[in-house]
PDB file of C-alpha atoms in Angstrom:
ATOM      1  CA  UNK A 664       8.301  34.182 -25.485  1.00  0.00           C
ATOM      2  CA  UNK A 665       4.315  34.165 -22.893  1.00  0.00           C
ATOM      3  CA  UNK A 666       2.831  31.388 -25.043  1.00  0.00           C
ATOM      4  CA  UNK A 667       6.044  29.144 -24.455  1.00  0.00           C
ATOM      5  CA  UNK A 668       5.990  29.819 -21.070  1.00  0.00           C
ATOM      6  CA  UNK A 669       2.193  29.457 -21.399  1.00  0.00           C
ATOM      7  CA  UNK A 670       2.055  26.570 -22.983  1.00  0.00           C
ATOM      8  CA  UNK A 671       5.166  24.533 -20.341  1.00  0.00           C
ATOM      9  CA  UNK A 672       3.101  26.149 -17.227  1.00  0.00           C
ATOM     10  CA  UNK A 673      -0.176  23.834 -19.323  1.00  0.00           C
ATOM     11  CA  UNK A 674       2.106  21.352 -19.985  1.00  0.00           C
ATOM     12  CA  UNK A 675       3.111  21.069 -16.553  1.00  0.00           C
ATOM     13  CA  UNK A 676      -0.732  21.219 -14.920  1.00  0.00           C
ATOM     14  CA  UNK A 677      -1.450  18.748 -16.998  1.00  0.00           C
ATOM     15  CA  UNK A 678       1.122  16.432 -15.877  1.00  0.00           C
ATOM     16  CA  UNK A 679       0.464  17.611 -11.679  1.00  0.00           C
ATOM     17  CA  UNK A 680      -3.318  16.591 -11.700  1.00  0.00           C
ATOM     18  CA  UNK A 681      -3.131  12.524 -11.502  1.00  0.00           C
ATOM     19  CA  UNK A 682       0.222  12.476  -9.975  1.00  0.00           C
ATOM     20  CA  UNK A 683      -1.269  12.068  -7.012  1.00  0.00           C
ATOM     21  CA  UNK A 684      -2.747   9.137  -7.809  1.00  0.00           C
ATOM     22  CA  UNK A 685      -0.637   7.701  -9.857  1.00  0.00           C
ATOM     23  CA  UNK A 686       1.443   7.453  -6.656  1.00  0.00           C
ATOM     24  CA  UNK A 687      -0.857   5.755  -4.082  1.00  0.00           C
ATOM     25  CA  UNK A 688      -1.362   3.155  -6.800  1.00  0.00           C
ATOM     26  CA  UNK A 689       2.039   2.717  -6.919  1.00  0.00           C
ATOM     27  CA  UNK A 690       3.037   2.520  -2.592  1.00  0.00           C
ATOM     28  CA  UNK A 691      -0.052  -0.111  -3.364  1.00  0.00           C
ATOM     29  CA  UNK A 692       2.756  -2.063  -4.662  1.00  0.00           C
ATOM     30  CA  UNK A 693       5.248  -2.285  -2.160  1.00  0.00           C
ATOM     31  CA  UNK A 694       1.646  -3.015   0.838  1.00  0.00           C
ATOM     32  CA  UNK A 695       0.128  -5.503  -1.408  1.00  0.00           C
ATOM     33  CA  UNK A 696       3.191  -8.446   1.451  1.00  0.00           C
ATOM     34  CA  UNK A 697       2.093  -6.792   4.660  1.00  0.00           C
ATOM     35  CA  UNK A 698      -2.030  -7.110   2.706  1.00  0.00           C
ATOM     36  CA  UNK A 699      -1.740 -10.201   2.393  1.00  0.00           C
ATOM     37  CA  UNK A 700       0.171 -11.260   5.630  1.00  0.00           C
ATOM     38  CA  UNK A 701      -2.915  -9.496   6.976  1.00  0.00           C
ATOM     39  CA  UNK A 702      -5.558 -11.518   5.526  1.00  0.00           C
ATOM     40  CA  UNK A 703      -3.939 -15.102   5.935  1.00  0.00           C
ATOM     41  CA  UNK A 704      -3.040 -13.751   9.662  1.00  0.00           C
ATOM     42  CA  UNK A 705      -7.301 -14.046   9.737  1.00  0.00           C
ATOM     43  CA  UNK A 706      -8.424 -16.733   7.901  1.00  0.00           C
ATOM     44  CA  UNK A 707      -5.454 -19.788   7.421  1.00  0.00           C
ATOM     45  CA  UNK A 708      -2.838 -18.928  10.501  1.00  0.00           C
ATOM     46  CA  UNK A 709      -6.045 -17.256  12.614  1.00  0.00           C
ATOM     47  CA  UNK A 710      -5.855 -19.702  15.826  1.00  0.00           C
ATOM     48  CA  UNK A 711      -1.751 -19.052  15.699  1.00  0.00           C
ATOM     49  CA  UNK A 712      -2.797 -15.694  14.199  1.00  0.00           C
ATOM     50  CA  UNK A 713      -1.677 -13.833  17.396  1.00  0.00           C
ATOM     51  CA  UNK A 714      -0.046 -15.966  19.971  1.00  0.00           C
ATOM     52  CA  UNK A 715       4.103 -15.471  20.809  1.00  0.00           C
ATOM     53  CA  UNK A 716       3.454 -19.403  22.713  1.00  0.00           C
ATOM     54  CA  UNK A 717       5.045 -20.344  20.113  1.00  0.00           C
ATOM     55  CA  UNK A 718       6.216 -24.682  19.344  1.00  0.00           C
ATOM     56  CA  UNK A 719       3.789 -25.090  23.071  1.00  0.00           C
ATOM     57  CA  UNK A 720       0.952 -23.237  21.310  1.00  0.00           C
ATOM     58  CA  UNK A 721      -2.152 -25.886  20.446  1.00  0.00           C
ATOM     59  CA  UNK A 722      -2.834 -23.948  17.884  1.00  0.00           C
ATOM     60  CA  UNK A 723      -1.653 -26.485  15.024  1.00  0.00           C
ATOM     61  CA  UNK A 724       1.637 -28.463  13.362  1.00  0.00           C
ATOM     62  CA  UNK A 725       5.402 -26.759  12.899  1.00  0.00           C
ATOM     63  CA  UNK A 726       4.412 -25.114  10.036  1.00  0.00           C
ATOM     64  CA  UNK A 727       1.254 -22.990  10.956  1.00  0.00           C
ATOM     65  CA  UNK A 728       3.483 -21.955  13.536  1.00  0.00           C
ATOM     66  CA  UNK A 729       6.642 -21.236  11.731  1.00  0.00           C
ATOM     67  CA  UNK A 730       4.428 -19.158   9.211  1.00  0.00           C
ATOM     68  CA  UNK A 731       2.300 -17.121  11.219  1.00  0.00           C
ATOM     69  CA  UNK A 732       5.584 -15.945  13.208  1.00  0.00           C
ATOM     70  CA  UNK A 733       6.676 -14.868   9.606  1.00  0.00           C
ATOM     71  CA  UNK A 734       3.190 -12.586   8.696  1.00  0.00           C
ATOM     72  CA  UNK A 735       3.045 -11.213  11.912  1.00  0.00           C
ATOM     73  CA  UNK A 736       6.649  -9.135  11.115  1.00  0.00           C
ATOM     74  CA  UNK A 737       5.624  -8.992   7.660  1.00  0.00           C
ATOM     75  CA  UNK A 738       2.540  -6.781   8.970  1.00  0.00           C
ATOM     76  CA  UNK A 739       4.099  -5.127  11.321  1.00  0.00           C
ATOM     77  CA  UNK A 740       8.464  -4.862   9.713  1.00  0.00           C
ATOM     78  CA  UNK A 741       6.831  -3.607   6.723  1.00  0.00           C
ATOM     79  CA  UNK A 742       3.417  -2.701   6.991  1.00  0.00           C
ATOM     80  CA  UNK A 743       4.900  -0.053   9.107  1.00  0.00           C
ATOM     81  CA  UNK A 744       7.502   1.512   7.049  1.00  0.00           C
ATOM     82  CA  UNK A 745       4.794   0.912   4.156  1.00  0.00           C
ATOM     83  CA  UNK A 746       2.319   3.666   6.575  1.00  0.00           C
ATOM     84  CA  UNK A 747       5.764   6.237   7.177  1.00  0.00           C
ATOM     85  CA  UNK A 748       6.227   5.553   3.452  1.00  0.00           C
ATOM     86  CA  UNK A 749       2.254   6.684   3.208  1.00  0.00           C
ATOM     87  CA  UNK A 750       2.617   9.904   5.400  1.00  0.00           C
ATOM     88  CA  UNK A 751       5.575  11.315   3.744  1.00  0.00           C
ATOM     89  CA  UNK A 752       4.558  11.143   0.394  1.00  0.00           C
ATOM     90  CA  UNK A 753       0.303  11.426   1.508  1.00  0.00           C
ATOM     91  CA  UNK A 754       0.983  14.108   4.346  1.00  0.00           C
ATOM     92  CA  UNK A 755       4.349  15.395   4.622  1.00  0.00           C
ATOM     93  CA  UNK A 756       5.044  16.077   0.722  1.00  0.00           C
ATOM     94  CA  UNK A 757       1.928  18.111   0.536  1.00  0.00           C
ATOM     95  CA  UNK A 758       2.561  19.931   3.161  1.00  0.00           C
ATOM     96  CA  UNK A 759       6.204  20.917   2.420  1.00  0.00           C
ATOM     97  CA  UNK A 760       5.613  21.896  -1.429  1.00  0.00           C
ATOM     98  CA  UNK A 761       2.433  23.856  -1.049  1.00  0.00           C
ATOM     99  CA  UNK A 762       0.258  21.706  -2.830  1.00  0.00           C
ATOM    100  CA  UNK A 763      -3.353  20.590  -1.767  1.00  0.00           C
ATOM    101  CA  UNK A 764      -3.523  18.211   1.113  1.00  0.00           C
ATOM    102  CA  UNK A 765      -7.483  16.501   0.166  1.00  0.00           C
ATOM    103  CA  UNK A 766      -6.463  15.891  -2.353  1.00  0.00           C
ATOM    104  CA  UNK A 767      -3.488  13.369  -1.615  1.00  0.00           C
ATOM    105  CA  UNK A 768      -5.700  12.147   1.208  1.00  0.00           C
ATOM    106  CA  UNK A 769      -8.384  11.171  -1.116  1.00  0.00           C
ATOM    107  CA  UNK A 770      -5.540   9.541  -3.500  1.00  0.00           C
ATOM    108  CA  UNK A 771      -4.956   7.584  -0.307  1.00  0.00           C
ATOM    109  CA  UNK A 772      -7.546   5.213  -1.133  1.00  0.00           C
ATOM    110  CA  UNK A 773      -6.127   3.291  -4.274  1.00  0.00           C
ATOM    111  CA  UNK A 774      -3.507   1.640  -1.758  1.00  0.00           C
ATOM    112  CA  UNK A 775      -5.309  -1.452  -1.641  1.00  0.00           C
ATOM    113  CA  UNK A 776      -6.060  -0.688  -5.707  1.00  0.00           C
ATOM    114  CA  UNK A 777      -3.337  -3.305  -7.027  1.00  0.00           C
ATOM    115  CA  UNK A 778      -3.944  -5.639  -3.920  1.00  0.00           C
ATOM    116  CA  UNK A 779      -7.421  -6.280  -5.157  1.00  0.00           C
ATOM    117  CA  UNK A 780      -6.194  -6.748  -8.812  1.00  0.00           C
ATOM    118  CA  UNK A 781      -3.901  -9.638  -7.607  1.00  0.00           C
ATOM    119  CA  UNK A 782      -6.414 -11.060  -5.540  1.00  0.00           C
ATOM    120  CA  UNK A 783      -8.865 -10.665  -8.358  1.00  0.00           C
ATOM    121  CA  UNK A 784      -6.713 -12.523 -11.012  1.00  0.00           C
ATOM    122  CA  UNK A 785      -6.388 -15.609  -8.557  1.00  0.00           C
ATOM    123  CA  UNK A 786      -9.585 -16.283  -8.580  1.00  0.00           C
ATOM    124  CA  UNK A 787     -10.277 -15.498 -11.952  1.00  0.00           C
ATOM    125  CA  UNK A 788      -7.300 -18.066 -12.817  1.00  0.00           C
ATOM    126  CA  UNK A 789      -7.712 -21.164 -10.355  1.00  0.00           C
TER     127      UNK A 789
END
């Protein structure tokens, strides 16, 4: 009976070690939208990036003004929700369950990895 419980505990322990890394890689998928929006605001839409003057501004044509607004909203709203989710998963969850906080915070460096792979794949294919 104890041998079965030892095997179950070893199996459970084996799956717990990579779990922070897997969870943070999965959290990187919804984080792709605000990351890409921030990238576009810093590069393509930089004249209109944080300009709130609307159609009276001189930052380009109507398409650029409208797209910059949508990307600003994506960075602020979706980015804020993703940051809240990251805080919940990487800080509050380990603190409440007694798991090592350092492992979860170290794994949070994997958040931009799905976005970087996507950018690299598009750069190679185009």
